[in-house]
């Protein structure tokens, strides 16, 4: 069945040194466009719902809706929860049919993070669902804070104690528009990845905050009424360096969302005398397909990995 968890996908990605794109979706139509683009690219893909997006989609039947729209899809895809903040919320996604969940207890002290994560792992694995957790914090804005970067030894201990299937590492990326200060040279702490790989070969890592926010994309966003003044993303070439070591899942929210809104604004601007919703939504959907296609076709990404 194309709807699957991350176990086999991660094994293949690690073995062959590529990463699978994980896109932050908000609507069923977005899911459909991502699936169609990935099918075209012979690429596995991860559809990622935040708790807010899931609420927006009305929890309860997301899996059924996806199964319905994916009848002709042959590539493997994953229904994933991004940043599950509580045990209740993550368990309810598992009950609903999500095939992969992230429990984010990284804001708690280590022992509490371990306890919460372990409880989710036991619940999820009994239902064939894979679990991602976080150590260090990609949400902290100040890289000088002591718990910003993931400690490799702590990470390995955390993985062994919790039984998780993948770990989000904090190595320099961050969510949203400003991943680096204006005068900061973008770098990633690849030494952290190498150390984890040395201590635990074969274990898949996850990179959040992986949008590149290219100048062209930003200019186009602003051209049609956007007002984003500053952005500093992460060059995909740097991400590739991480993928070559042990990063198997790359989270893309900002690029994907900006593409959608750019398409929508462009269509609204150019069709001010029209009012059929699909006239506008077609353009937005086209833009997210371009974004997915662009990412999947980068070297060390997932295009043509499904034969
Ligand atoms: P970006 O903001 O870089 O797209 O990261 C998204 C993300 O990591 C979602 O979990």
PDB file of C-alpha atoms in Angstrom, residues 11-305:
ATOM      1  CA  UNK A  11      16.398   2.357   5.406  1.00  0.00           C
ATOM      2  CA  UNK A  12      16.581   2.981   1.676  1.00  0.00           C
ATOM      3  CA  UNK A  13      17.317   6.699   2.106  1.00  0.00           C
ATOM      4  CA  UNK A  14      20.171   6.058   4.524  1.00  0.00           C
ATOM      5  CA  UNK A  15      21.626   3.238   2.453  1.00  0.00           C
ATOM      6  CA  UNK A  16      21.573   5.251  -0.761  1.00  0.00           C
ATOM      7  CA  UNK A  17      22.392   8.651   0.752  1.00  0.00           C
ATOM      8  CA  UNK A  18      19.327  10.720  -0.068  1.00  0.00           C
ATOM      9  CA  UNK A  19      16.677  12.673   1.822  1.00  0.00           C
ATOM     10  CA  UNK A  20      12.893  12.590   1.559  1.00  0.00           C
ATOM     11  CA  UNK A  21      11.022  15.898   1.432  1.00  0.00           C
ATOM     12  CA  UNK A  22       8.466  16.552   4.168  1.00  0.00           C
ATOM     13  CA  UNK A  23       6.015  19.287   3.178  1.00  0.00           C
ATOM     14  CA  UNK A  24       3.711  21.204   5.539  1.00  0.00           C
ATOM     15  CA  UNK A  25       0.231  20.872   4.029  1.00  0.00           C
ATOM     16  CA  UNK A  26      -3.002  22.621   5.045  1.00  0.00           C
ATOM     17  CA  UNK A  27      -5.672  21.272   2.696  1.00  0.00           C
ATOM     18  CA  UNK A  28      -6.636  18.079   0.916  1.00  0.00           C
ATOM     19  CA  UNK A  29      -5.992  19.715  -2.431  1.00  0.00           C
ATOM     20  CA  UNK A  30      -2.437  20.525  -1.336  1.00  0.00           C
ATOM     21  CA  UNK A  31      -1.987  16.846  -0.447  1.00  0.00           C
ATOM     22  CA  UNK A  32      -3.256  15.841  -3.872  1.00  0.00           C
ATOM     23  CA  UNK A  33      -0.867  18.196  -5.672  1.00  0.00           C
ATOM     24  CA  UNK A  34       2.101  16.974  -3.640  1.00  0.00           C
ATOM     25  CA  UNK A  35       1.194  13.354  -4.340  1.00  0.00           C
ATOM     26  CA  UNK A  36       0.764  13.975  -8.072  1.00  0.00           C
ATOM     27  CA  UNK A  37       4.085  15.795  -8.313  1.00  0.00           C
ATOM     28  CA  UNK A  38       5.896  13.079  -6.358  1.00  0.00           C
ATOM     29  CA  UNK A  39       4.279  10.407  -8.508  1.00  0.00           C
ATOM     30  CA  UNK A  40       5.590  12.230 -11.571  1.00  0.00           C
ATOM     31  CA  UNK A  41       9.068  12.351 -10.020  1.00  0.00           C
ATOM     32  CA  UNK A  42       9.024   8.705  -8.836  1.00  0.00           C
ATOM     33  CA  UNK A  43       9.735  10.019  -5.385  1.00  0.00           C
ATOM     34  CA  UNK A  44       8.595   8.967  -1.915  1.00  0.00           C
ATOM     35  CA  UNK A  45       7.094  11.881   0.018  1.00  0.00           C
ATOM     36  CA  UNK A  46       5.911  12.911   3.469  1.00  0.00           C
ATOM     37  CA  UNK A  47       2.690  14.891   3.968  1.00  0.00           C
ATOM     38  CA  UNK A  48       3.119  16.764   7.211  1.00  0.00           C
ATOM     39  CA  UNK A  49       0.292  18.205   9.310  1.00  0.00           C
ATOM     40  CA  UNK A  50       0.932  20.575  12.175  1.00  0.00           C
ATOM     41  CA  UNK A  51      -1.599  20.376  15.001  1.00  0.00           C
ATOM     42  CA  UNK A  52      -3.124  23.589  13.588  1.00  0.00           C
ATOM     43  CA  UNK A  53      -3.446  22.200  10.047  1.00  0.00           C
ATOM     44  CA  UNK A  54      -5.020  19.041  11.392  1.00  0.00           C
ATOM     45  CA  UNK A  55      -7.556  21.097  13.332  1.00  0.00           C
ATOM     46  CA  UNK A  56      -8.271  23.054  10.137  1.00  0.00           C
ATOM     47  CA  UNK A  57      -8.871  19.789   8.220  1.00  0.00           C
ATOM     48  CA  UNK A  58     -11.261  18.564  10.969  1.00  0.00           C
ATOM     49  CA  UNK A  59      -9.579  15.707  12.810  1.00  0.00           C
ATOM     50  CA  UNK A  60     -11.118  12.278  12.388  1.00  0.00           C
ATOM     51  CA  UNK A  61     -10.939  11.325   8.744  1.00  0.00           C
ATOM     52  CA  UNK A  62      -7.742  12.684   7.226  1.00  0.00           C
ATOM     53  CA  UNK A  63      -6.444   9.183   6.506  1.00  0.00           C
ATOM     54  CA  UNK A  64      -9.715   8.174   4.796  1.00  0.00           C
ATOM     55  CA  UNK A  65      -9.711  11.327   2.696  1.00  0.00           C
ATOM     56  CA  UNK A  66      -6.110  10.660   1.678  1.00  0.00           C
ATOM     57  CA  UNK A  67      -6.825   7.046   0.782  1.00  0.00           C
ATOM     58  CA  UNK A  68      -9.665   8.284  -1.371  1.00  0.00           C
ATOM     59  CA  UNK A  69      -7.596  10.769  -3.359  1.00  0.00           C
ATOM     60  CA  UNK A  70      -4.597   8.468  -3.702  1.00  0.00           C
ATOM     61  CA  UNK A  71      -6.202   5.502  -5.456  1.00  0.00           C
ATOM     62  CA  UNK A  72      -3.989   5.958  -8.539  1.00  0.00           C
ATOM     63  CA  UNK A  73      -0.849   6.872  -6.611  1.00  0.00           C
ATOM     64  CA  UNK A  74       1.869   4.217  -6.619  1.00  0.00           C
ATOM     65  CA  UNK A  75       4.751   5.969  -4.826  1.00  0.00           C
ATOM     66  CA  UNK A  76       5.001   5.404  -1.060  1.00  0.00           C
ATOM     67  CA  UNK A  77       3.798   8.330   1.022  1.00  0.00           C
ATOM     68  CA  UNK A  78       3.556   9.055   4.722  1.00  0.00           C
ATOM     69  CA  UNK A  79       0.898  10.822   6.787  1.00  0.00           C
ATOM     70  CA  UNK A  80       2.937  12.587   9.440  1.00  0.00           C
ATOM     71  CA  UNK A  81       2.202  14.761  12.484  1.00  0.00           C
ATOM     72  CA  UNK A  82       4.647  17.663  12.851  1.00  0.00           C
ATOM     73  CA  UNK A  83       5.509  18.891  16.374  1.00  0.00           C
ATOM     74  CA  UNK A  84       2.939  16.998  18.422  1.00  0.00           C
ATOM     75  CA  UNK A  85       2.975  18.925  21.686  1.00  0.00           C
ATOM     76  CA  UNK A  86       1.092  16.618  24.015  1.00  0.00           C
ATOM     77  CA  UNK A  87       0.666  12.906  24.630  1.00  0.00           C
ATOM     78  CA  UNK A  88      -3.105  13.200  24.055  1.00  0.00           C
ATOM     79  CA  UNK A  89      -2.756  14.980  20.744  1.00  0.00           C
ATOM     80  CA  UNK A  90      -0.160  12.530  19.392  1.00  0.00           C
ATOM     81  CA  UNK A  91      -2.142   9.493  20.508  1.00  0.00           C
ATOM     82  CA  UNK A  92      -5.262  10.829  18.841  1.00  0.00           C
ATOM     83  CA  UNK A  93      -3.350  11.188  15.542  1.00  0.00           C
ATOM     84  CA  UNK A  94      -2.163   7.594  15.853  1.00  0.00           C
ATOM     85  CA  UNK A  95      -5.752   6.475  16.523  1.00  0.00           C
ATOM     86  CA  UNK A  96      -6.864   8.424  13.471  1.00  0.00           C
ATOM     87  CA  UNK A  97      -4.457   6.597  11.171  1.00  0.00           C
ATOM     88  CA  UNK A  98      -1.367   8.812  10.938  1.00  0.00           C
ATOM     89  CA  UNK A  99       1.511   6.528   9.956  1.00  0.00           C
ATOM     90  CA  UNK A 100       4.227   8.680  11.510  1.00  0.00           C
ATOM     91  CA  UNK A 101       4.256  11.140  14.419  1.00  0.00           C
ATOM     92  CA  UNK A 102       6.618  13.619  15.957  1.00  0.00           C
ATOM     93  CA  UNK A 103       6.427  14.038  19.704  1.00  0.00           C
ATOM     94  CA  UNK A 104       8.104  17.316  20.559  1.00  0.00           C
ATOM     95  CA  UNK A 105       8.888  17.363  24.255  1.00  0.00           C
ATOM     96  CA  UNK A 106      12.185  19.150  23.676  1.00  0.00           C
ATOM     97  CA  UNK A 107      11.174  22.095  25.866  1.00  0.00           C
ATOM     98  CA  UNK A 108      11.103  19.807  28.931  1.00  0.00           C
ATOM     99  CA  UNK A 109      14.117  18.713  31.003  1.00  0.00           C
ATOM    100  CA  UNK A 110      15.829  15.660  29.491  1.00  0.00           C
ATOM    101  CA  UNK A 111      14.328  13.048  31.841  1.00  0.00           C
ATOM    102  CA  UNK A 112      10.819  14.358  31.175  1.00  0.00           C
ATOM    103  CA  UNK A 113      11.466  14.404  27.409  1.00  0.00           C
ATOM    104  CA  UNK A 114      12.571  10.754  27.672  1.00  0.00           C
ATOM    105  CA  UNK A 115       9.504   9.740  29.720  1.00  0.00           C
ATOM    106  CA  UNK A 116       6.998  11.398  27.374  1.00  0.00           C
ATOM    107  CA  UNK A 117       8.734  10.178  24.211  1.00  0.00           C
ATOM    108  CA  UNK A 118       8.972   6.609  25.506  1.00  0.00           C
ATOM    109  CA  UNK A 119       5.259   6.526  26.266  1.00  0.00           C
ATOM    110  CA  UNK A 120       4.516   7.604  22.685  1.00  0.00           C
ATOM    111  CA  UNK A 121       6.968   5.082  21.208  1.00  0.00           C
ATOM    112  CA  UNK A 122       5.268   2.214  23.065  1.00  0.00           C
ATOM    113  CA  UNK A 123       1.828   3.339  21.914  1.00  0.00           C
ATOM    114  CA  UNK A 124       2.934   4.017  18.327  1.00  0.00           C
ATOM    115  CA  UNK A 125       5.019   0.908  17.709  1.00  0.00           C
ATOM    116  CA  UNK A 126       2.168  -1.309  18.885  1.00  0.00           C
ATOM    117  CA  UNK A 127       0.207   0.232  16.000  1.00  0.00           C
ATOM    118  CA  UNK A 128       2.966   0.167  13.355  1.00  0.00           C
ATOM    119  CA  UNK A 129       3.510   3.934  13.499  1.00  0.00           C
ATOM    120  CA  UNK A 130       7.013   5.449  13.404  1.00  0.00           C
ATOM    121  CA  UNK A 131       8.112   8.107  15.901  1.00  0.00           C
ATOM    122  CA  UNK A 132      10.317  11.183  15.544  1.00  0.00           C
ATOM    123  CA  UNK A 133      11.484  13.202  18.556  1.00  0.00           C
ATOM    124  CA  UNK A 134      13.720  16.209  19.140  1.00  0.00           C
ATOM    125  CA  UNK A 135      16.773  16.935  21.232  1.00  0.00           C
ATOM    126  CA  UNK A 136      18.329  20.369  21.333  1.00  0.00           C
ATOM    127  CA  UNK A 137      15.920  22.942  20.007  1.00  0.00           C
ATOM    128  CA  UNK A 138      15.499  24.335  16.508  1.00  0.00           C
ATOM    129  CA  UNK A 139      12.982  26.766  17.961  1.00  0.00           C
ATOM    130  CA  UNK A 140      15.459  28.593  20.157  1.00  0.00           C
ATOM    131  CA  UNK A 141      16.480  31.750  18.348  1.00  0.00           C
ATOM    132  CA  UNK A 142      19.798  32.270  20.096  1.00  0.00           C
ATOM    133  CA  UNK A 143      22.470  29.796  19.020  1.00  0.00           C
ATOM    134  CA  UNK A 144      24.558  30.741  22.056  1.00  0.00           C
ATOM    135  CA  UNK A 145      22.045  29.195  24.451  1.00  0.00           C
ATOM    136  CA  UNK A 146      23.505  26.080  26.008  1.00  0.00           C
ATOM    137  CA  UNK A 147      20.742  23.734  24.824  1.00  0.00           C
ATOM    138  CA  UNK A 148      20.501  25.012  21.226  1.00  0.00           C
ATOM    139  CA  UNK A 149      22.770  22.411  19.609  1.00  0.00           C
ATOM    140  CA  UNK A 150      22.146  18.690  19.969  1.00  0.00           C
ATOM    141  CA  UNK A 151      24.741  16.928  22.098  1.00  0.00           C
ATOM    142  CA  UNK A 152      25.741  13.746  20.167  1.00  0.00           C
ATOM    143  CA  UNK A 153      26.365  11.599  23.250  1.00  0.00           C
ATOM    144  CA  UNK A 154      23.080  12.691  24.819  1.00  0.00           C
ATOM    145  CA  UNK A 155      21.368  12.026  21.482  1.00  0.00           C
ATOM    146  CA  UNK A 156      22.575   8.433  21.325  1.00  0.00           C
ATOM    147  CA  UNK A 157      21.553   7.851  24.942  1.00  0.00           C
ATOM    148  CA  UNK A 158      18.136   9.417  24.198  1.00  0.00           C
ATOM    149  CA  UNK A 159      17.640   7.200  21.119  1.00  0.00           C
ATOM    150  CA  UNK A 160      18.525   4.053  23.059  1.00  0.00           C
ATOM    151  CA  UNK A 161      16.352   4.907  26.057  1.00  0.00           C
ATOM    152  CA  UNK A 162      13.273   5.931  24.057  1.00  0.00           C
ATOM    153  CA  UNK A 163      13.370   3.556  21.068  1.00  0.00           C
ATOM    154  CA  UNK A 164      12.495   6.323  18.573  1.00  0.00           C
ATOM    155  CA  UNK A 165      12.843   5.744  14.825  1.00  0.00           C
ATOM    156  CA  UNK A 166      14.394   9.107  13.931  1.00  0.00           C
ATOM    157  CA  UNK A 167      15.740  12.159  15.715  1.00  0.00           C
ATOM    158  CA  UNK A 168      15.431  15.860  14.925  1.00  0.00           C
ATOM    159  CA  UNK A 169      18.828  17.399  15.475  1.00  0.00           C
ATOM    160  CA  UNK A 170      19.587  21.027  16.041  1.00  0.00           C
ATOM    161  CA  UNK A 171      22.714  21.829  14.013  1.00  0.00           C
ATOM    162  CA  UNK A 172      22.128  25.431  12.948  1.00  0.00           C
ATOM    163  CA  UNK A 173      18.811  25.611  11.109  1.00  0.00           C
ATOM    164  CA  UNK A 174      15.668  27.199  12.536  1.00  0.00           C
ATOM    165  CA  UNK A 175      12.016  27.515  11.594  1.00  0.00           C
ATOM    166  CA  UNK A 176      10.689  30.419   9.551  1.00  0.00           C
ATOM    167  CA  UNK A 177      12.229  33.319   7.671  1.00  0.00           C
ATOM    168  CA  UNK A 178      15.365  34.229   9.616  1.00  0.00           C
ATOM    169  CA  UNK A 179      17.469  31.135  10.183  1.00  0.00           C
ATOM    170  CA  UNK A 180      20.607  33.169  10.585  1.00  0.00           C
ATOM    171  CA  UNK A 181      21.323  36.690  11.759  1.00  0.00           C
ATOM    172  CA  UNK A 182      21.787  39.254   8.984  1.00  0.00           C
ATOM    173  CA  UNK A 183      25.565  39.335   9.359  1.00  0.00           C
ATOM    174  CA  UNK A 184      25.948  35.627  10.101  1.00  0.00           C
ATOM    175  CA  UNK A 185      27.496  33.254   7.543  1.00  0.00           C
ATOM    176  CA  UNK A 186      25.151  30.262   7.189  1.00  0.00           C
ATOM    177  CA  UNK A 187      26.848  27.115   8.452  1.00  0.00           C
ATOM    178  CA  UNK A 188      25.714  23.778   9.783  1.00  0.00           C
ATOM    179  CA  UNK A 189      27.389  21.826  12.583  1.00  0.00           C
ATOM    180  CA  UNK A 190      28.099  18.750  10.468  1.00  0.00           C
ATOM    181  CA  UNK A 191      30.449  17.514  13.183  1.00  0.00           C
ATOM    182  CA  UNK A 192      27.380  16.714  15.312  1.00  0.00           C
ATOM    183  CA  UNK A 193      25.959  14.533  12.539  1.00  0.00           C
ATOM    184  CA  UNK A 194      29.279  12.769  11.989  1.00  0.00           C
ATOM    185  CA  UNK A 195      29.642  12.007  15.680  1.00  0.00           C
ATOM    186  CA  UNK A 196      26.124  10.548  15.921  1.00  0.00           C
ATOM    187  CA  UNK A 197      26.794   8.492  12.801  1.00  0.00           C
ATOM    188  CA  UNK A 198      30.003   7.184  14.301  1.00  0.00           C
ATOM    189  CA  UNK A 199      28.294   6.258  17.577  1.00  0.00           C
ATOM    190  CA  UNK A 200      25.132   4.869  15.950  1.00  0.00           C
ATOM    191  CA  UNK A 201      25.699   4.007  12.281  1.00  0.00           C
ATOM    192  CA  UNK A 202      22.542   3.604  10.220  1.00  0.00           C
ATOM    193  CA  UNK A 203      20.329   5.792  12.385  1.00  0.00           C
ATOM    194  CA  UNK A 204      18.289   8.325  10.349  1.00  0.00           C
ATOM    195  CA  UNK A 205      18.289  11.973  11.373  1.00  0.00           C
ATOM    196  CA  UNK A 206      15.819  14.714  10.527  1.00  0.00           C
ATOM    197  CA  UNK A 207      16.501  18.312   9.612  1.00  0.00           C
ATOM    198  CA  UNK A 208      13.804  20.847  10.434  1.00  0.00           C
ATOM    199  CA  UNK A 209      13.984  24.434   9.229  1.00  0.00           C
ATOM    200  CA  UNK A 210      15.270  23.495   5.775  1.00  0.00           C
ATOM    201  CA  UNK A 211      13.648  26.146   3.570  1.00  0.00           C
ATOM    202  CA  UNK A 212      16.063  28.068   1.385  1.00  0.00           C
ATOM    203  CA  UNK A 213      13.862  31.176   0.795  1.00  0.00           C
ATOM    204  CA  UNK A 214      15.670  32.034  -2.440  1.00  0.00           C
ATOM    205  CA  UNK A 215      15.914  35.678  -3.451  1.00  0.00           C
ATOM    206  CA  UNK A 216      13.770  35.061  -6.536  1.00  0.00           C
ATOM    207  CA  UNK A 217      11.029  33.427  -4.490  1.00  0.00           C
ATOM    208  CA  UNK A 218      11.066  36.302  -2.012  1.00  0.00           C
ATOM    209  CA  UNK A 219      10.957  38.911  -4.797  1.00  0.00           C
ATOM    210  CA  UNK A 220       8.040  37.171  -6.445  1.00  0.00           C
ATOM    211  CA  UNK A 221       6.212  36.924  -3.119  1.00  0.00           C
ATOM    212  CA  UNK A 222       6.624  40.678  -2.602  1.00  0.00           C
ATOM    213  CA  UNK A 223       5.820  41.570  -6.211  1.00  0.00           C
ATOM    214  CA  UNK A 224       2.188  40.620  -5.695  1.00  0.00           C
ATOM    215  CA  UNK A 225       1.622  42.449  -2.427  1.00  0.00           C
ATOM    216  CA  UNK A 226       3.746  40.553   0.067  1.00  0.00           C
ATOM    217  CA  UNK A 227       5.667  42.661   2.572  1.00  0.00           C
ATOM    218  CA  UNK A 228       8.449  40.402   3.819  1.00  0.00           C
ATOM    219  CA  UNK A 229      11.498  42.616   4.193  1.00  0.00           C
ATOM    220  CA  UNK A 230      14.082  40.162   5.466  1.00  0.00           C
ATOM    221  CA  UNK A 231      14.725  36.473   5.088  1.00  0.00           C
ATOM    222  CA  UNK A 232      17.784  34.296   5.424  1.00  0.00           C
ATOM    223  CA  UNK A 233      17.262  30.662   4.549  1.00  0.00           C
ATOM    224  CA  UNK A 234      19.576  27.742   4.120  1.00  0.00           C
ATOM    225  CA  UNK A 235      21.247  26.928   0.833  1.00  0.00           C
ATOM    226  CA  UNK A 236      20.289  23.490  -0.411  1.00  0.00           C
ATOM    227  CA  UNK A 237      23.973  22.748  -1.094  1.00  0.00           C
ATOM    228  CA  UNK A 238      24.586  22.916   2.663  1.00  0.00           C
ATOM    229  CA  UNK A 239      21.631  20.610   3.268  1.00  0.00           C
ATOM    230  CA  UNK A 240      23.160  18.175   0.786  1.00  0.00           C
ATOM    231  CA  UNK A 241      26.274  17.996   2.958  1.00  0.00           C
ATOM    232  CA  UNK A 242      24.074  16.901   5.860  1.00  0.00           C
ATOM    233  CA  UNK A 243      22.216  14.392   3.696  1.00  0.00           C
ATOM    234  CA  UNK A 244      25.487  12.770   2.662  1.00  0.00           C
ATOM    235  CA  UNK A 245      26.106  11.902   6.322  1.00  0.00           C
ATOM    236  CA  UNK A 246      22.824  10.693   7.867  1.00  0.00           C
ATOM    237  CA  UNK A 247      19.959  13.170   7.318  1.00  0.00           C
ATOM    238  CA  UNK A 248      17.095  11.258   5.678  1.00  0.00           C
ATOM    239  CA  UNK A 249      14.128  13.634   6.146  1.00  0.00           C
ATOM    240  CA  UNK A 250      14.124  17.317   5.307  1.00  0.00           C
ATOM    241  CA  UNK A 251      11.267  19.531   6.539  1.00  0.00           C
ATOM    242  CA  UNK A 252      10.047  22.262   4.215  1.00  0.00           C
ATOM    243  CA  UNK A 253       7.276  24.558   5.384  1.00  0.00           C
ATOM    244  CA  UNK A 254       8.204  28.180   4.654  1.00  0.00           C
ATOM    245  CA  UNK A 255       9.195  27.703   0.971  1.00  0.00           C
ATOM    246  CA  UNK A 256       6.102  25.606   0.319  1.00  0.00           C
ATOM    247  CA  UNK A 257       3.700  28.001   2.042  1.00  0.00           C
ATOM    248  CA  UNK A 258       5.228  31.075   0.437  1.00  0.00           C
ATOM    249  CA  UNK A 259       4.909  29.432  -2.982  1.00  0.00           C
ATOM    250  CA  UNK A 260       1.207  28.842  -2.394  1.00  0.00           C
ATOM    251  CA  UNK A 261       0.526  32.407  -1.282  1.00  0.00           C
ATOM    252  CA  UNK A 262       2.596  33.828  -4.140  1.00  0.00           C
ATOM    253  CA  UNK A 263       0.467  31.887  -6.627  1.00  0.00           C
ATOM    254  CA  UNK A 264      -2.717  32.969  -4.917  1.00  0.00           C
ATOM    255  CA  UNK A 265      -1.757  36.656  -4.795  1.00  0.00           C
ATOM    256  CA  UNK A 266      -0.581  36.603  -8.407  1.00  0.00           C
ATOM    257  CA  UNK A 267      -3.917  35.166  -9.540  1.00  0.00           C
ATOM    258  CA  UNK A 268      -5.884  37.615  -7.380  1.00  0.00           C
ATOM    259  CA  UNK A 269      -3.900  40.543  -8.798  1.00  0.00           C
ATOM    260  CA  UNK A 270      -4.205  39.415 -12.408  1.00  0.00           C
ATOM    261  CA  UNK A 271      -7.874  38.434 -12.292  1.00  0.00           C
ATOM    262  CA  UNK A 272      -9.499  41.190 -10.288  1.00  0.00           C
ATOM    263  CA  UNK A 273     -12.737  40.923 -12.288  1.00  0.00           C
ATOM    264  CA  UNK A 274     -13.106  37.166 -11.681  1.00  0.00           C
ATOM    265  CA  UNK A 275     -14.678  35.353  -8.765  1.00  0.00           C
ATOM    266  CA  UNK A 276     -14.601  31.620  -9.443  1.00  0.00           C
ATOM    267  CA  UNK A 277     -12.404  30.275  -6.614  1.00  0.00           C
ATOM    268  CA  UNK A 278     -10.621  27.712  -8.769  1.00  0.00           C
ATOM    269  CA  UNK A 279      -9.302  30.463 -11.060  1.00  0.00           C
ATOM    270  CA  UNK A 280      -7.136  31.545  -8.126  1.00  0.00           C
ATOM    271  CA  UNK A 281      -6.486  28.212  -6.475  1.00  0.00           C
ATOM    272  CA  UNK A 282      -5.185  26.649  -9.689  1.00  0.00           C
ATOM    273  CA  UNK A 283      -2.311  29.149  -9.670  1.00  0.00           C
ATOM    274  CA  UNK A 284      -1.551  28.503  -5.979  1.00  0.00           C
ATOM    275  CA  UNK A 285      -1.530  24.748  -6.552  1.00  0.00           C
ATOM    276  CA  UNK A 286       0.706  25.117  -9.585  1.00  0.00           C
ATOM    277  CA  UNK A 287       3.233  26.988  -7.444  1.00  0.00           C
ATOM    278  CA  UNK A 288       3.388  24.320  -4.757  1.00  0.00           C
ATOM    279  CA  UNK A 289       3.913  21.652  -7.398  1.00  0.00           C
ATOM    280  CA  UNK A 290       6.820  23.680  -8.750  1.00  0.00           C
ATOM    281  CA  UNK A 291       8.237  23.917  -5.223  1.00  0.00           C
ATOM    282  CA  UNK A 292       7.936  20.168  -4.574  1.00  0.00           C
ATOM    283  CA  UNK A 293       9.383  19.288  -7.995  1.00  0.00           C
ATOM    284  CA  UNK A 294      12.299  21.659  -7.517  1.00  0.00           C
ATOM    285  CA  UNK A 295      13.208  20.169  -4.147  1.00  0.00           C
ATOM    286  CA  UNK A 296      12.748  16.532  -5.088  1.00  0.00           C
ATOM    287  CA  UNK A 297      14.979  16.905  -8.124  1.00  0.00           C
ATOM    288  CA  UNK A 298      17.987  18.251  -6.274  1.00  0.00           C
ATOM    289  CA  UNK A 299      20.983  15.951  -6.140  1.00  0.00           C
ATOM    290  CA  UNK A 300      20.799  13.837  -2.947  1.00  0.00           C
ATOM    291  CA  UNK A 301      17.034  14.187  -2.843  1.00  0.00           C
ATOM    292  CA  UNK A 302      14.321  11.686  -3.594  1.00  0.00           C
ATOM    293  CA  UNK A 303      13.401  11.936  -7.301  1.00  0.00           C
ATOM    294  CA  UNK A 304      13.671   8.660  -9.242  1.00  0.00           C
ATOM    295  CA  UNK A 305      14.346   6.605  -6.143  1.00  0.00           C
TER     296      UNK A 305
END
